[in-house]
Coordinates of C-alpha atoms and ligand atoms in Angstrom, one line a residue:
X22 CA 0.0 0.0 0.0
X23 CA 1.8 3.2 -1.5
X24 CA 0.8 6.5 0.6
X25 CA 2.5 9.7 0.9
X26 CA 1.6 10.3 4.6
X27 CA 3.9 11.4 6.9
X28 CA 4.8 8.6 9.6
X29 CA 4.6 9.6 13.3
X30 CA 6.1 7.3 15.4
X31 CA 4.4 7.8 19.2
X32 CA 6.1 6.2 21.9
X33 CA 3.8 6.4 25.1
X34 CA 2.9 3.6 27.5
X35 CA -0.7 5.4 28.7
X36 CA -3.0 3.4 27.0
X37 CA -5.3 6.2 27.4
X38 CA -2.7 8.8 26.1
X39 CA -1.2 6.7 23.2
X40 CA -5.1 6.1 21.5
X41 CA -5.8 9.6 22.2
X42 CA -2.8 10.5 19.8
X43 CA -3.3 7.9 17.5
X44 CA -6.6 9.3 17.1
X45 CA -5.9 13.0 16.2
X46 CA -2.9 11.9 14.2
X47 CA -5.2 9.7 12.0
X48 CA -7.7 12.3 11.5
X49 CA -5.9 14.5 10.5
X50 CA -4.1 12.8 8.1
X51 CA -0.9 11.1 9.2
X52 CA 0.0 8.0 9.4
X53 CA 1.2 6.3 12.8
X54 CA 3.4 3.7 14.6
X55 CA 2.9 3.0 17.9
X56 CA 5.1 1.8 20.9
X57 CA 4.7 1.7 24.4
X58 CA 8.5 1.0 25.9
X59 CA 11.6 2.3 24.3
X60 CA 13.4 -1.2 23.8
X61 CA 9.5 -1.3 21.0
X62 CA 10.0 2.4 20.2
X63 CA 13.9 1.9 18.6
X64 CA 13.1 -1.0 16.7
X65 CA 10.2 0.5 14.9
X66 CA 12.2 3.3 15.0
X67 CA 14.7 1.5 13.2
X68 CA 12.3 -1.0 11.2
X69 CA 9.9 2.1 9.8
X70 CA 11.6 5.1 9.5
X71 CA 9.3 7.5 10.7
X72 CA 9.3 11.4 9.8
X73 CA 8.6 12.2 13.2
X74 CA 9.1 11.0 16.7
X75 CA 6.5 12.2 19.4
X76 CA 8.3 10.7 22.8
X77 CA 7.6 10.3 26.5
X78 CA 9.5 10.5 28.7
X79 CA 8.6 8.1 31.7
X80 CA 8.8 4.5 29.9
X81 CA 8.7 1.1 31.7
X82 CA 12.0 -0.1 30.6
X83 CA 14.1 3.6 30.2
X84 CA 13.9 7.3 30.6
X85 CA 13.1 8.8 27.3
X86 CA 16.0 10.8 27.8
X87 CA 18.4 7.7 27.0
X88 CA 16.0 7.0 23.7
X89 CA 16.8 11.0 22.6
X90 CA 20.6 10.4 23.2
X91 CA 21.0 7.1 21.6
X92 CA 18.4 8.1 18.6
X93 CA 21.0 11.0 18.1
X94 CA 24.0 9.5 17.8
X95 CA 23.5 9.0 14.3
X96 CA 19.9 10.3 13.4
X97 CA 18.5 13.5 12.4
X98 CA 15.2 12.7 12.9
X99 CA 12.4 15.2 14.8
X100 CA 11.7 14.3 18.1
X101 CA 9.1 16.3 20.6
X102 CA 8.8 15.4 23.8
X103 CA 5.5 15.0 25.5
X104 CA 5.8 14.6 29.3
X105 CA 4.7 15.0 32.4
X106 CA 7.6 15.9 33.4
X107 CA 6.6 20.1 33.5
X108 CA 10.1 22.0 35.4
X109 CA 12.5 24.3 33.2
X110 CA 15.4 21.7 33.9
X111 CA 13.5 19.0 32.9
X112 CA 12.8 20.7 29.3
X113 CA 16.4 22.0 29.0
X114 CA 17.7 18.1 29.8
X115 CA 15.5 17.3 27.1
X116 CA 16.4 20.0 24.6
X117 CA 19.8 20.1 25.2
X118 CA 19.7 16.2 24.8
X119 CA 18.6 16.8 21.0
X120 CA 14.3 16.9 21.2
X121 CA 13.5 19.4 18.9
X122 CA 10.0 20.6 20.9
X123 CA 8.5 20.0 24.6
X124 CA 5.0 19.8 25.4
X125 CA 3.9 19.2 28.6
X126 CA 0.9 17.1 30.0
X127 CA -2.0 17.6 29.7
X128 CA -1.7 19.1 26.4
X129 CA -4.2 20.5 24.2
X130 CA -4.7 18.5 20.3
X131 CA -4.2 21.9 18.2
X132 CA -1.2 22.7 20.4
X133 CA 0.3 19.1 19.4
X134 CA -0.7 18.9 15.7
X135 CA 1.3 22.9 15.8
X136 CA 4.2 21.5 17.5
X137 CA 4.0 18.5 14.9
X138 CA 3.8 20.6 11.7
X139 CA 6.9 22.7 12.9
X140 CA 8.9 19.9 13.6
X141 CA 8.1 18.6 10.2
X142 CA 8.8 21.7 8.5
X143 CA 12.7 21.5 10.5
X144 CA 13.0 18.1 8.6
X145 CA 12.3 19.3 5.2
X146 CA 14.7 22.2 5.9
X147 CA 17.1 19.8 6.7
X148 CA 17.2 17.2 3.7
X149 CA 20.8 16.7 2.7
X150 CA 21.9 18.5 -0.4
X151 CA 19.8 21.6 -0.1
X152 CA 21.4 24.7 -1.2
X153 CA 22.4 27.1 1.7
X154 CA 19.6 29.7 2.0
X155 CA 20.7 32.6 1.8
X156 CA 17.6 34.9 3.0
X157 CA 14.9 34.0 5.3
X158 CA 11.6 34.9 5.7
X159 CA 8.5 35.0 8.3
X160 CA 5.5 37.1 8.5
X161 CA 6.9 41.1 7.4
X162 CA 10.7 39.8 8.7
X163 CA 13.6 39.0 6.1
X164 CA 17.2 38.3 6.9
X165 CA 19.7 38.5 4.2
X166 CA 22.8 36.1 5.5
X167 CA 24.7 37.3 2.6
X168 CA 25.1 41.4 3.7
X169 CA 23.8 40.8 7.0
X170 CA 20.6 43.1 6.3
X171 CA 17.4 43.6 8.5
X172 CA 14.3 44.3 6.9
X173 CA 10.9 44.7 8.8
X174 CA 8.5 45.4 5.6
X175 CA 10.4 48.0 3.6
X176 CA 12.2 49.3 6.5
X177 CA 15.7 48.2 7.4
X178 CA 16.4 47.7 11.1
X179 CA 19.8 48.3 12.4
X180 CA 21.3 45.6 14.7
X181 CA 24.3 45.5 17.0
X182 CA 26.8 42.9 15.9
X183 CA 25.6 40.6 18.5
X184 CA 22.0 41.3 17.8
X185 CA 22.0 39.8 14.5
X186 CA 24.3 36.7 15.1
X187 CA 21.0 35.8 17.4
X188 CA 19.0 36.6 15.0
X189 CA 20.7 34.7 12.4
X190 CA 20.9 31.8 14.5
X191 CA 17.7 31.8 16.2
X192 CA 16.5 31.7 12.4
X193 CA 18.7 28.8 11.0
X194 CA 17.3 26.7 13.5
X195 CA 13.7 28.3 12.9
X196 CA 10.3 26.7 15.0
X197 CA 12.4 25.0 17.2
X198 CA 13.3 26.2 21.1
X199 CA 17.0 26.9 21.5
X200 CA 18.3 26.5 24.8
X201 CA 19.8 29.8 26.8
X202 CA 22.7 27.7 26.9
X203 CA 23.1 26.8 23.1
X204 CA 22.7 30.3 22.3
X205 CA 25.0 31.2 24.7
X206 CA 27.8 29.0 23.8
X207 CA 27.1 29.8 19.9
X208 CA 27.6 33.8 20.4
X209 CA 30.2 34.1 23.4
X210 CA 32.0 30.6 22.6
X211 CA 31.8 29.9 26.7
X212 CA 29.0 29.8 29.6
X213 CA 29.8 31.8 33.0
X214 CA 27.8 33.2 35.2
X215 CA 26.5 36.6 33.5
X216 CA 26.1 34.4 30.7
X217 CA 22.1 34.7 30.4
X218 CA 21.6 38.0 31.4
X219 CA 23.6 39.4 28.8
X220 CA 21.6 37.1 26.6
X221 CA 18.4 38.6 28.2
X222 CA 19.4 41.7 28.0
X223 CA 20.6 41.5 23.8
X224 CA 17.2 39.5 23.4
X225 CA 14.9 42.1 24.9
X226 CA 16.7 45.0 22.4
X227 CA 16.2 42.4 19.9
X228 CA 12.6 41.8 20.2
X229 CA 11.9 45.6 20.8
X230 CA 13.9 46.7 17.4
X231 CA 12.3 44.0 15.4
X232 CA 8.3 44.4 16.7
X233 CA 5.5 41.8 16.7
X234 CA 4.2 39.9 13.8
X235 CA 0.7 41.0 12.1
X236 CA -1.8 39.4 14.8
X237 CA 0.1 40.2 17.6
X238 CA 3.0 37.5 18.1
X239 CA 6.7 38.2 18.6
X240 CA 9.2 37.2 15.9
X241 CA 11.1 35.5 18.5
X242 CA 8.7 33.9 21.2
X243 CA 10.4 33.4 24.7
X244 CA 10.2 29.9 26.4
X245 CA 10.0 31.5 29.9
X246 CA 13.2 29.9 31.7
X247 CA 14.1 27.4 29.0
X248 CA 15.1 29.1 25.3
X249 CA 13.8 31.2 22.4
X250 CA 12.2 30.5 19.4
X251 CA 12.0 31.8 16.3
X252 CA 8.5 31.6 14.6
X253 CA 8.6 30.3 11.3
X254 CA 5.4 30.8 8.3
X255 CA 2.7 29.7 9.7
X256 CA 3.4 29.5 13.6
X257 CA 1.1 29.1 15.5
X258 CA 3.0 28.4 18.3
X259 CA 2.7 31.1 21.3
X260 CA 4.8 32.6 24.1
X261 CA 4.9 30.2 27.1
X262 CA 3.8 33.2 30.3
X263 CA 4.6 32.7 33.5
X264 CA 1.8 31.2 35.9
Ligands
LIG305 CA1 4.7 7.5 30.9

């Protein structure tokens, strides 16, 4: 049976959870794999080859965390985390792991199938062979990699040096949450103690120069305590606020 569906591979042991998912994923058009241990989850992992990986953490037989690491040793694959598990260090374990996405439970279905199409759109960015882009593009925003320009609309927007290697690095790596950490290291090289203010501080100038998107959402959405992320078309992704 030929089918050009994308393959979500689910690995959950809540019965409840796991047909829940299987559910929404069906209707709305993808195809998907179950598994409810991760021992199951790598061999269909390996046996199917899915587009997608939507993971829990708390399995019967390992943490999740050990399926992320292992997975990543030699695969690019898209992997979201939905857990339970709901502090900042728990999501920047996870992130900084290699999950593209958290979601936390309980989770609302739109909220998932957003997180889904983002993470798929990361994997077609990322087929091997694709030229080097040299613009990108969201909503009014476009970078230009090659002269380092700014544009807002029509209207250029001047950036300190710092200012735009976030930029351009929040935006190579666009609909997925960047760690302050992995920003951190990519700008300054090292992590030390005023390490996340100054990236605070750069970010909020950042965010303020650049403006919100038509309908109200920033370019760059904060992950309150965890990362940024930069929206890509058709985000519909939104700032996480603090309680
Ligand atoms: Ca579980």
């Amino acid at each position: 049976m030929g089918n050009n569906k994308y393959k979500v591979l689910v690995i959950e042991d809540d019965d409840y959870i796991l047909n829940l998912i299987e559910t929404l994923l069906t209707m709305n058009g993808y195809q998907s794999l179950t598994a409810q241990t991760c021992d199951m989850g790598h061999t269909m992992f390996i046996s199917y080859n899915p587009d997608i990986i939507i993971l829990d953490l708390g399995l019967p037989d390992k943490d999740g965390i050990d399926f992320i690491k292992n997975v990543r040793q030699n695969f690019t694959v898209p992997i979201v985390v939905l857990s339970a598990r709901t502090t900042e260090q728990d999501k920047i374990i996870a992130l900084d792991s290699g999950a593209n996405d958290y979601i936390t439970k309980p989770f609302g279905s739109g909220e998932l199938l957003a997180r889904v199409r983002a993470a798929l759109r990361i994997r077609r960015q990322n087929i091997p062979g694709a030229l080097p882009k040299s613009q990108f593009k969201t909503g009014g925003l476009t970078i230009h990699y090659d002269s380092r320009r700014v544009y807002v609309g029509n209207c250029e927007i001047k950036l300190s040096q710092t200012e735009y290697n976030i930029l351009s690095f929040l935006s190579e790596h666009s609909g997925r949450v960047m760690t302050y950490s992995s920003i951190v290291k990519t700008i300054w090289g090292c992590v030390d103690k005023g390490s996340t203010k100054k990236l605070q501080v750069n970010m909020a100038n950042l965010r303020k120069k650049l403006g919100s998107k038509p309908g109200s959402n920033y370019y760059i959405l904060n992950e309150l305590g965890v990362g940024y992320r930069m929206v890509d078309e058709d985000c519909e992704i939104h700032e996480t606020v603090a309680p």
